[in-house]
Coordinates of C-alpha atoms and ligand atoms in Angstrom, one line a residue:
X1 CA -13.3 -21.9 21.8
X2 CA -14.8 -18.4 22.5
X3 CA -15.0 -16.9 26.0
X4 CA -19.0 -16.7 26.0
X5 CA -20.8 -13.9 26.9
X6 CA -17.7 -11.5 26.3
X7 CA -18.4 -8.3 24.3
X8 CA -17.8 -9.6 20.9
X9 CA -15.5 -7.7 18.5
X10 CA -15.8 -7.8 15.1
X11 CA -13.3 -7.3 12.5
X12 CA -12.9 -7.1 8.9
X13 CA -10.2 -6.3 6.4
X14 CA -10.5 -5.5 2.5
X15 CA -7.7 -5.3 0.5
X16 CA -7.3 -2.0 -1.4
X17 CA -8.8 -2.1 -4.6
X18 CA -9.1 1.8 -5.6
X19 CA -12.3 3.6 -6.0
X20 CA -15.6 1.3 -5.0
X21 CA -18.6 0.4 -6.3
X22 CA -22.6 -0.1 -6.0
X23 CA -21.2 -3.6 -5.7
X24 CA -19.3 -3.3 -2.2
X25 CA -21.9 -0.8 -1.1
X26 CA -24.8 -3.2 -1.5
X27 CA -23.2 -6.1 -0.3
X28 CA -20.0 -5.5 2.4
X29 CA -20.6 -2.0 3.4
X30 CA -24.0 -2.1 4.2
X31 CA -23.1 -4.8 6.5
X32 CA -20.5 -2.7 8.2
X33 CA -23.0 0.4 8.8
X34 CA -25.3 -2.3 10.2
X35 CA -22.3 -3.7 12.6
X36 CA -21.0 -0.7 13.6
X37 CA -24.1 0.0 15.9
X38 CA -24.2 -3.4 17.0
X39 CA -20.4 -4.3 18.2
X40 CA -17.0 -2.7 18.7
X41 CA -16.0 -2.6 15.2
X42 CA -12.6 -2.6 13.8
X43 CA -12.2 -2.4 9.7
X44 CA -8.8 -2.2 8.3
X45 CA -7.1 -1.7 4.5
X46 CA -5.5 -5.0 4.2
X47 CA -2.5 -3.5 2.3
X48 CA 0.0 -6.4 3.0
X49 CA -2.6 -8.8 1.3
X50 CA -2.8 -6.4 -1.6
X51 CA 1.3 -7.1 -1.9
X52 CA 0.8 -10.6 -1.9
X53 CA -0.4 -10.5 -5.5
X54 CA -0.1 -7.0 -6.2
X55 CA 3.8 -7.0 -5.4
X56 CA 5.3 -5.7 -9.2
X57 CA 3.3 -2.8 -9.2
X58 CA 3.5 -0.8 -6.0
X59 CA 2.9 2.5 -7.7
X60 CA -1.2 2.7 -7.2
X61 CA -1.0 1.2 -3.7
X62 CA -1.2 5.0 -2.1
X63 CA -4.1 6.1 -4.1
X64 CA -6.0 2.9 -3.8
X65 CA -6.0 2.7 0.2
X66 CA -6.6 6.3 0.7
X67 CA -9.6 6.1 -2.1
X68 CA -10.9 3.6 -0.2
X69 CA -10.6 5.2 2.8
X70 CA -12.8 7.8 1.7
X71 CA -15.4 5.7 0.2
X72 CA -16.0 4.1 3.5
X73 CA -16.6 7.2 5.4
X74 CA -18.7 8.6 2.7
X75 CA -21.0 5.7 2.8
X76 CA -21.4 6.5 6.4
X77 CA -18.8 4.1 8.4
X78 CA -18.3 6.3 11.4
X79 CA -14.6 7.0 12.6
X80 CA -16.9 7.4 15.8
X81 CA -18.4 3.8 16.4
X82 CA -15.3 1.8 14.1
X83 CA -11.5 1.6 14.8
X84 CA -10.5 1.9 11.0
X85 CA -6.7 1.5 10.4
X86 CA -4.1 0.3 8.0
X87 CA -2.5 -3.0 8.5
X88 CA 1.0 -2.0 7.5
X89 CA 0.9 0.5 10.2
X90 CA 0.0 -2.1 13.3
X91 CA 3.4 -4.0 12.7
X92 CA 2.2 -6.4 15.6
X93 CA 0.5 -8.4 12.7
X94 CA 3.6 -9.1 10.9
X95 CA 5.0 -10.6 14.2
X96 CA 2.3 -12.6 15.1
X97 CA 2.1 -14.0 11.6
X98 CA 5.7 -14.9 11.6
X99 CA 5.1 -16.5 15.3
X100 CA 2.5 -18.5 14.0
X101 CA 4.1 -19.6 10.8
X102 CA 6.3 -21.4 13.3
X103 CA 3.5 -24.0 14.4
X104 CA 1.3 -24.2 11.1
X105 CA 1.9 -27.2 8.9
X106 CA 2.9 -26.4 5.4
X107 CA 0.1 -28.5 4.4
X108 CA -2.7 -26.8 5.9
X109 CA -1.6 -23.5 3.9
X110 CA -1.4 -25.9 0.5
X111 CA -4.5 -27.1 1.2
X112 CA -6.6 -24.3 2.1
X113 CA -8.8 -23.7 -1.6
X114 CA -7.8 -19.9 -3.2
X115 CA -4.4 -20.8 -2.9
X116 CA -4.4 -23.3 -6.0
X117 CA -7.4 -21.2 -7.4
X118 CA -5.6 -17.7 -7.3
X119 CA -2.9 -19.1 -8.8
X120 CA -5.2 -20.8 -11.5
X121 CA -7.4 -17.7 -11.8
X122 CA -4.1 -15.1 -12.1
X123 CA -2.5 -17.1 -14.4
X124 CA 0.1 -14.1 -15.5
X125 CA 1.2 -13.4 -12.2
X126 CA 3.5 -15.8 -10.1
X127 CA 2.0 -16.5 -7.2
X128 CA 4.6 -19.0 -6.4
X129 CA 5.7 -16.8 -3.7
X130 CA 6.1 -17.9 0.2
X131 CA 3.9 -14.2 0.9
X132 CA 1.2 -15.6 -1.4
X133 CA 1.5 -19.1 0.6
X134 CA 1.0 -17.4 4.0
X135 CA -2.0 -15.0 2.4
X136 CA -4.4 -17.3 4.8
X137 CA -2.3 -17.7 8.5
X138 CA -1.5 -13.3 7.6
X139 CA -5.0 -13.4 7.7
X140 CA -5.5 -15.3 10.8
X141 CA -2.8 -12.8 12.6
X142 CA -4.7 -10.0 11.3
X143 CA -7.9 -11.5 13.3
X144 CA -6.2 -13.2 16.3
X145 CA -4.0 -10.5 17.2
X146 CA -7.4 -8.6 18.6
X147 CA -9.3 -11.1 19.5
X148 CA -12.2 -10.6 17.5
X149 CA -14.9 -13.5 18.2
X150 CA -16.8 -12.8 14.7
X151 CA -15.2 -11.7 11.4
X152 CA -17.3 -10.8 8.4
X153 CA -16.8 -12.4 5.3
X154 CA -17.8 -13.6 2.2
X155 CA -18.2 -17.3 0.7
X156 CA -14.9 -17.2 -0.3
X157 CA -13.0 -16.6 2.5
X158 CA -14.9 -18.9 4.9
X159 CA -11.8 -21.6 4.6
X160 CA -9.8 -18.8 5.7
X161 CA -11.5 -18.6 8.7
X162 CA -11.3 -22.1 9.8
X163 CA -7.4 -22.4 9.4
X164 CA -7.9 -19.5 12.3
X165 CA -9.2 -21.6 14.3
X166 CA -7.6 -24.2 13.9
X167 CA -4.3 -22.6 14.4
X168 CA -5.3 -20.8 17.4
X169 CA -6.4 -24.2 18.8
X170 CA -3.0 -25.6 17.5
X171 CA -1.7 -22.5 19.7
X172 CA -3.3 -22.7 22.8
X173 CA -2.9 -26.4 22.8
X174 CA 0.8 -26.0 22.8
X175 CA 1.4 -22.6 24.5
X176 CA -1.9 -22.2 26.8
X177 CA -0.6 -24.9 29.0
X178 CA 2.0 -22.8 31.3
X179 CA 3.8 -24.8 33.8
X180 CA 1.9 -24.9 36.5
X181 CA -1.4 -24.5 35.2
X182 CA -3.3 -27.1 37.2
X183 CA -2.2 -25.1 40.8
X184 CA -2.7 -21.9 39.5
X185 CA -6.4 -23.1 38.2
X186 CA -6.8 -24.3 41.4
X187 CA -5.7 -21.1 42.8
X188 CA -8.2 -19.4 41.2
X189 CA -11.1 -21.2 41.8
X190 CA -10.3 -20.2 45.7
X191 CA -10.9 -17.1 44.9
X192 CA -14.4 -17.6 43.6
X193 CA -15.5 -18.2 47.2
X194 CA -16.0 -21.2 49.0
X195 CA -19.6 -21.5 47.7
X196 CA -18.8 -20.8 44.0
X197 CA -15.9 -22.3 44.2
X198 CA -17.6 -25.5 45.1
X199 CA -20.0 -25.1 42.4
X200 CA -17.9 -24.8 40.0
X201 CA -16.1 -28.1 40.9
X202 CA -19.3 -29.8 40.7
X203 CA -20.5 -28.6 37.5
X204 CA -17.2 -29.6 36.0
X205 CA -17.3 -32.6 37.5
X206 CA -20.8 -33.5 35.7
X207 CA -19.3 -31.8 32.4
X208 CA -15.9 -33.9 32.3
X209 CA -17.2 -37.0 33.7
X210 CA -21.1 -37.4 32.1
X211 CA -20.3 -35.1 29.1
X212 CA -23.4 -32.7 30.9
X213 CA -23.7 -29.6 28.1
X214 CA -26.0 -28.0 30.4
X215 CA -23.5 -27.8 33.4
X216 CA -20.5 -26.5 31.4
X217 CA -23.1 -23.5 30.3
X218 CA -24.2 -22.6 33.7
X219 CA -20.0 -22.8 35.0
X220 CA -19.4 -20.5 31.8
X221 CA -22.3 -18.4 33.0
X222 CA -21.3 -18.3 36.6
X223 CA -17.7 -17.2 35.6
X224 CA -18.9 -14.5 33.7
X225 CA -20.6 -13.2 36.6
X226 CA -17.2 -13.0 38.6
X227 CA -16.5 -9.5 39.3
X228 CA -13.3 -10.5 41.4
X229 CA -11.1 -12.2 39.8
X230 CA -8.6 -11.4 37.2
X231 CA -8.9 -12.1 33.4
X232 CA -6.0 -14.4 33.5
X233 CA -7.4 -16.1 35.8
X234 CA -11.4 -16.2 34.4
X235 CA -9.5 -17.7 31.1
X236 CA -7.8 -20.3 33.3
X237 CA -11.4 -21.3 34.5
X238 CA -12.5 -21.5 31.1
X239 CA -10.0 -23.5 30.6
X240 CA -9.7 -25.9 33.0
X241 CA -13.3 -26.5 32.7
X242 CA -12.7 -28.0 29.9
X243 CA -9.7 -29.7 30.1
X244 CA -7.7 -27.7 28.3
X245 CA -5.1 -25.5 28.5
X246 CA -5.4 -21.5 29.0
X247 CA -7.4 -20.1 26.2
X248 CA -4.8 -17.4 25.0
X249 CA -6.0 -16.9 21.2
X250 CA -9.7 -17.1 21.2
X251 CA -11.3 -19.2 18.2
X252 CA -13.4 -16.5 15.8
X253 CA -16.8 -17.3 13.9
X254 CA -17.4 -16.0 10.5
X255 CA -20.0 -14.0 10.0
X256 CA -21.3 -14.9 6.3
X257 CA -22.3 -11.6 4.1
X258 CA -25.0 -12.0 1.8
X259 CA -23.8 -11.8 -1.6
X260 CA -24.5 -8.2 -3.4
X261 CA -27.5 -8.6 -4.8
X262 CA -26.3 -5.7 -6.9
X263 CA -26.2 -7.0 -10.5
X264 CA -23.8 -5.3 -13.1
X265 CA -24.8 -3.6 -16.2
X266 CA -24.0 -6.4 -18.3
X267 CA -26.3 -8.8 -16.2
X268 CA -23.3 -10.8 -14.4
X269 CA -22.1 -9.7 -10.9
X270 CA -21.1 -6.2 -10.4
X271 CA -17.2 -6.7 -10.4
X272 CA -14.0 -4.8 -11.4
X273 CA -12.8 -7.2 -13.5
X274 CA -15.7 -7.8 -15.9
X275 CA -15.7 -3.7 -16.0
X276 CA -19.7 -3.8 -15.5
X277 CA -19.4 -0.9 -12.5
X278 CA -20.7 2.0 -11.5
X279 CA -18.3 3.6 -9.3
X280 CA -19.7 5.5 -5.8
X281 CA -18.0 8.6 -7.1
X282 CA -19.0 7.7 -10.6
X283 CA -20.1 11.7 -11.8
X284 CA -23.8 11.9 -12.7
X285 CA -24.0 12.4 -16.8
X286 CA -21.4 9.5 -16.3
X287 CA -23.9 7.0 -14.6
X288 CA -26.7 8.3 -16.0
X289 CA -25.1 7.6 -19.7
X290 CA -24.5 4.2 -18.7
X291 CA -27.6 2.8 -17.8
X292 CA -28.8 4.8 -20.9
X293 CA -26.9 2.6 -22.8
X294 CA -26.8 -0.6 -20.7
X295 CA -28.3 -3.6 -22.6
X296 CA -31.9 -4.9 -22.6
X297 CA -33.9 -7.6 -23.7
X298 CA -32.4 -8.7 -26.5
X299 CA -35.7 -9.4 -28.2
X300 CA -36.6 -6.0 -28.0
X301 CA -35.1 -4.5 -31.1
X302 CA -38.1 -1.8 -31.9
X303 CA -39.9 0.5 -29.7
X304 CA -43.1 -1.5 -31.0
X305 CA -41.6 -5.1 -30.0
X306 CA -42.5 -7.0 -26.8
X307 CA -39.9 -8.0 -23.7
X308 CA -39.4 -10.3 -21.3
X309 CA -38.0 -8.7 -17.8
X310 CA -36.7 -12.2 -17.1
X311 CA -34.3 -11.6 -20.0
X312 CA -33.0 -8.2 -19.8
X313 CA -30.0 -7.0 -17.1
X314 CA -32.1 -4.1 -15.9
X315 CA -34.9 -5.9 -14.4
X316 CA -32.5 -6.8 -11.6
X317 CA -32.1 -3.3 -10.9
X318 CA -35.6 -2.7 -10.4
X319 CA -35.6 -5.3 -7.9
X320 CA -33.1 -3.8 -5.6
X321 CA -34.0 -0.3 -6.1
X322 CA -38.0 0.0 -7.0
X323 CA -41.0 -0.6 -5.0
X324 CA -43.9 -3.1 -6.3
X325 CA -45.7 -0.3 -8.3
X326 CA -43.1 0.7 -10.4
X327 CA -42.3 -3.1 -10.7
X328 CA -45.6 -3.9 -11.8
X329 CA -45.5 -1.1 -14.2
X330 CA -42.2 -2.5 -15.6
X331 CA -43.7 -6.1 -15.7
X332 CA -47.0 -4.8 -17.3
X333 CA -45.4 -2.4 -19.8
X334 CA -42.6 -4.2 -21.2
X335 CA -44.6 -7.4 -22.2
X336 CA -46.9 -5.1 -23.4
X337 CA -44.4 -2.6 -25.4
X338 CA -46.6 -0.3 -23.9
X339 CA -43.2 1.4 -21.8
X340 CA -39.8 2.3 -24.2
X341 CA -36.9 0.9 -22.7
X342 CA -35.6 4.4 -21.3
X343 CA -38.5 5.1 -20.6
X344 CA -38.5 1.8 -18.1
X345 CA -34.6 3.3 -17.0
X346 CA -35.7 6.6 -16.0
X347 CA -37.3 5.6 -12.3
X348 CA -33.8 3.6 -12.0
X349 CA -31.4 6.5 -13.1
X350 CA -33.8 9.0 -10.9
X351 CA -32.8 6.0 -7.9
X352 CA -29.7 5.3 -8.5
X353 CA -28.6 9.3 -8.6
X354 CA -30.5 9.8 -5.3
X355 CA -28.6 7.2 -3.5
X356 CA -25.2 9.0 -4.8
X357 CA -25.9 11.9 -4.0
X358 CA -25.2 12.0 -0.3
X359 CA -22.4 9.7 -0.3
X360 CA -20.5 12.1 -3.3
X361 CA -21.5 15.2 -0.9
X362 CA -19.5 13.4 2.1
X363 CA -17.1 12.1 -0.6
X364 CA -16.0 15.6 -2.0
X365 CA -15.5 16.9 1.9
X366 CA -13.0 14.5 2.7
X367 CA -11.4 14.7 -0.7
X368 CA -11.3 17.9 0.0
X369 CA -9.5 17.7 3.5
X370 CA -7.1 14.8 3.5
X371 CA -5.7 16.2 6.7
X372 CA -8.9 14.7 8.5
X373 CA -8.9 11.7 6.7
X374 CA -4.9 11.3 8.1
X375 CA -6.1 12.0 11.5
X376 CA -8.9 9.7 11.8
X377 CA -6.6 6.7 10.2
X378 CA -3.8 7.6 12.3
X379 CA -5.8 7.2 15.7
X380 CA -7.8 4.6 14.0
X381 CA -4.1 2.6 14.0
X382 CA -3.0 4.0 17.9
X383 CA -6.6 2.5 19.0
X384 CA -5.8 -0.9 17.3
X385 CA -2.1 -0.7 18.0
X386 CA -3.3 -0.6 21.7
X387 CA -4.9 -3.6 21.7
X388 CA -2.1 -5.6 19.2
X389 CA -0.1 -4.8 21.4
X390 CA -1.5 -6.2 24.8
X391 CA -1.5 -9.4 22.5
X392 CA 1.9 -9.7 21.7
X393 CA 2.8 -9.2 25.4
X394 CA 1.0 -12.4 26.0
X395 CA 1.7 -14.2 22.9
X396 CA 5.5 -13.6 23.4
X397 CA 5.2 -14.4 27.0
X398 CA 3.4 -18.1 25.9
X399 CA 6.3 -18.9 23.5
X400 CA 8.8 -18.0 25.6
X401 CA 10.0 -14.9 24.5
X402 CA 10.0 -12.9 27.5
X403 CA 13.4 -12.0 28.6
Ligands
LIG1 N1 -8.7 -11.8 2.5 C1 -9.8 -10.8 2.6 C2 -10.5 -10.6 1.3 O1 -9.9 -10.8 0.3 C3 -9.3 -9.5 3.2 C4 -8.8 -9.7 4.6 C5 -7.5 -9.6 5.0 C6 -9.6 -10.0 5.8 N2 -7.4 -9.9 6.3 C7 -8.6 -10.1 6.8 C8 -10.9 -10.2 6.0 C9 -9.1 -10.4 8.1 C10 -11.3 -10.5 7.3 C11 -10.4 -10.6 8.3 O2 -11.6 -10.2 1.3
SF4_2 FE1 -35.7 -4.4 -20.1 FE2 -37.3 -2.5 -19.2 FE3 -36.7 -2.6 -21.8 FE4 -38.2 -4.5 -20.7 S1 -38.7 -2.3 -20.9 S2 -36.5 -4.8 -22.1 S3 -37.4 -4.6 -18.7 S4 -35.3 -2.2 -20.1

């Protein structure tokens, strides 16, 4: 369960991949731009998943995270609005991962989907490895150690999300219940105030005894209102609201990304792997040549024979980057052969080179001062480090660890 009504924080990781693409830009980046004015962001280079795979071949791990880096800022993720860190660097993840790996099943990590699929999928690596086992619960550290309430993801990592909540509700089930947690609940209530106190002990009542939805959202409500009293406390009341323990690790949502609708040059996805891309920092004659020479309609050999936009890989470009006009002028003149095929290309190399533009500009700056681009990671990790931290303290202190 979520405390309600607290100021959501989102978080996101993405493992280093090296230079990206329209691809990302369309789909996961614009969705971070968006975020960043909406919540208290925190996007991170997930370089200890990149081992989990990656582990034989350490040399490009440097130049991937740092290109990265860069590509975010250039597309406009602001150092300003966003807490953007390394993983590696916050080592609180690694030691909330291991203190969870002591209360996950082994079977829930077997069973969670890309772990048989990876290995299927990567066929010449060996991903029989205990890192690649615990890819999912390093995940769920990386999100539980700030407490984020919604995580941005894709479709595939969706399953990765539940076993967060589950194993945060496997956690606070076993650890939230301190000794004495019925007194000091009832401790705390004093403090609300003999009339709020009372409240509260009704609406409770009507929740845990006629299952009343409507009275465990108006206690939740009049807790948040409570200027006086601790947090441990307000998460004791939220707790013993509903019968459980002390919420220490608060259960995240996803928060499903549209797929890119960004198509590759070849028709299928943009991806890496099916080496369809244009890069962000792709130079100009370079992206310009390839949608030059990215396929069409099959059909249309000569100038003089008709197409079919439903068949050809650059009708789907026109569709995320031109407006009804041109569209209709693609539509009309293809069928027709009235329109050549680069002819058809040139509004989408004119778009495409215009959307660039401004993201190379803010690209070559912080190429060209890596000093800045240190700095902002570095207090991007102190910001995030600050608030790991705090989380360990109480983790530890739950699990008995506090000597
Ligand atoms: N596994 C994610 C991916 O491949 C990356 C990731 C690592 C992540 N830790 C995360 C995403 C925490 C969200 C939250 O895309
Ligand atoms: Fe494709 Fe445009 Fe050529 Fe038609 S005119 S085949 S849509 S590139």
């Amino acid at each position: 369960m979520n405390l309600p009504n607290q100021p959501q924080r989102v978080l996101s990781g993405m493992r280093p991949t090296g230079a990206l693409h329209l691809g990302h830009y369309h789909g996961v980046l614009k969705n971070w731009l968006k975020l960043q004015h909406e919540y208290e962001c925190y996007f991170f280079v997930a370089d200890w998943h990149a081992l989990t795979t990656h582990y034989e071949d350490v040399s490009i791990l440097d130049k991937s995270v740092w290109e990265m880096v860069i590509d975010w800022l250039a597309v406009g993720i602001n150092p300003g609005s966003a807490c953007l860190f390394i993983q590696s660097r916050v080592p609180e993840h690694a030691e909330l991962h291991l203190l969870l790996s002591m209360i996950t099943p082994l079977g829930w990590l077997e069973r969670v989907p890309t772990y048989k699929d990876q290995q299927e999928k990567l066929k010449e690596k060996d991903l029989a490895t205990y890192g690649f086992l615990g890819y999912p619960l390093l995940q769920s550290a990386d999100i539980l150690v700030y407490k984020a309430g919604m995580v941005p993801v894709g479709e595939d990592q969706v399953a990765h999300i539940e076993l967060t909540r589950e194993v945060a509700r496997r956690f606070n089930h076993m650890y939230g219940r301190e000794p004495g947690f019925e007194e000091k609940a009832l401790e705390a209530i004093k403090k609300l105030g003999k009339k709020n106190a009372k409240l509260y002990q009704d609406l409770r009542k009507r929740y845990q005894e006629q299952g009343d939805d409507a009275a465990l959202a108006t206690a939740r409500a009049l807790l948040d209102t409570q200027q006086n009293i601790s947090l441990g406390d307000k998460e004791r009341l939220f707790g013993y609201l509903e019968g459980g323990g002390r919420i220490i690790l608060p259960e995240p949502k996803e928060l499903l990304t549209q797929a890119s609708k960004m198509p590759g040059l070849d028709g299928q996805k943009m991806s890496k792997s099916y080496g369809n891309t244009i890069a962000l920092r792709e130079p100009p004659a370079e992206v310009e040549k390839k949608l030059r020479t990215m396929p069409t309609d099959p059909a249309r050999v000569r100038r003089t024979d008709k197409g079919d936009p439903d068949r050809c890989p650059v009708w789907p470009f026109h569709q995320v980057y031109s407006d009804d006009i041109t569209r209709a002028w693609v539509q009309e003149g293809c069928r027709s052969a009235d329109i050549g095929c680069l002819d058809c290309k040139k509004p989408l190399i004119d778009a495409v080179l215009a959307e660039l533009a401004p993201i190379q500009e803010r690209a070559a700056q912080y190429t060209a001062d890596r000093d800045l681009v240190r700095n902002i990671i570095h207090e991007g990790c102190e910001k995030a480090r600050n608030v790991a931290r705090q989380t360990l303290v109480e983790v530890r202190a739950a699990m008995g660890l506090e000597y």
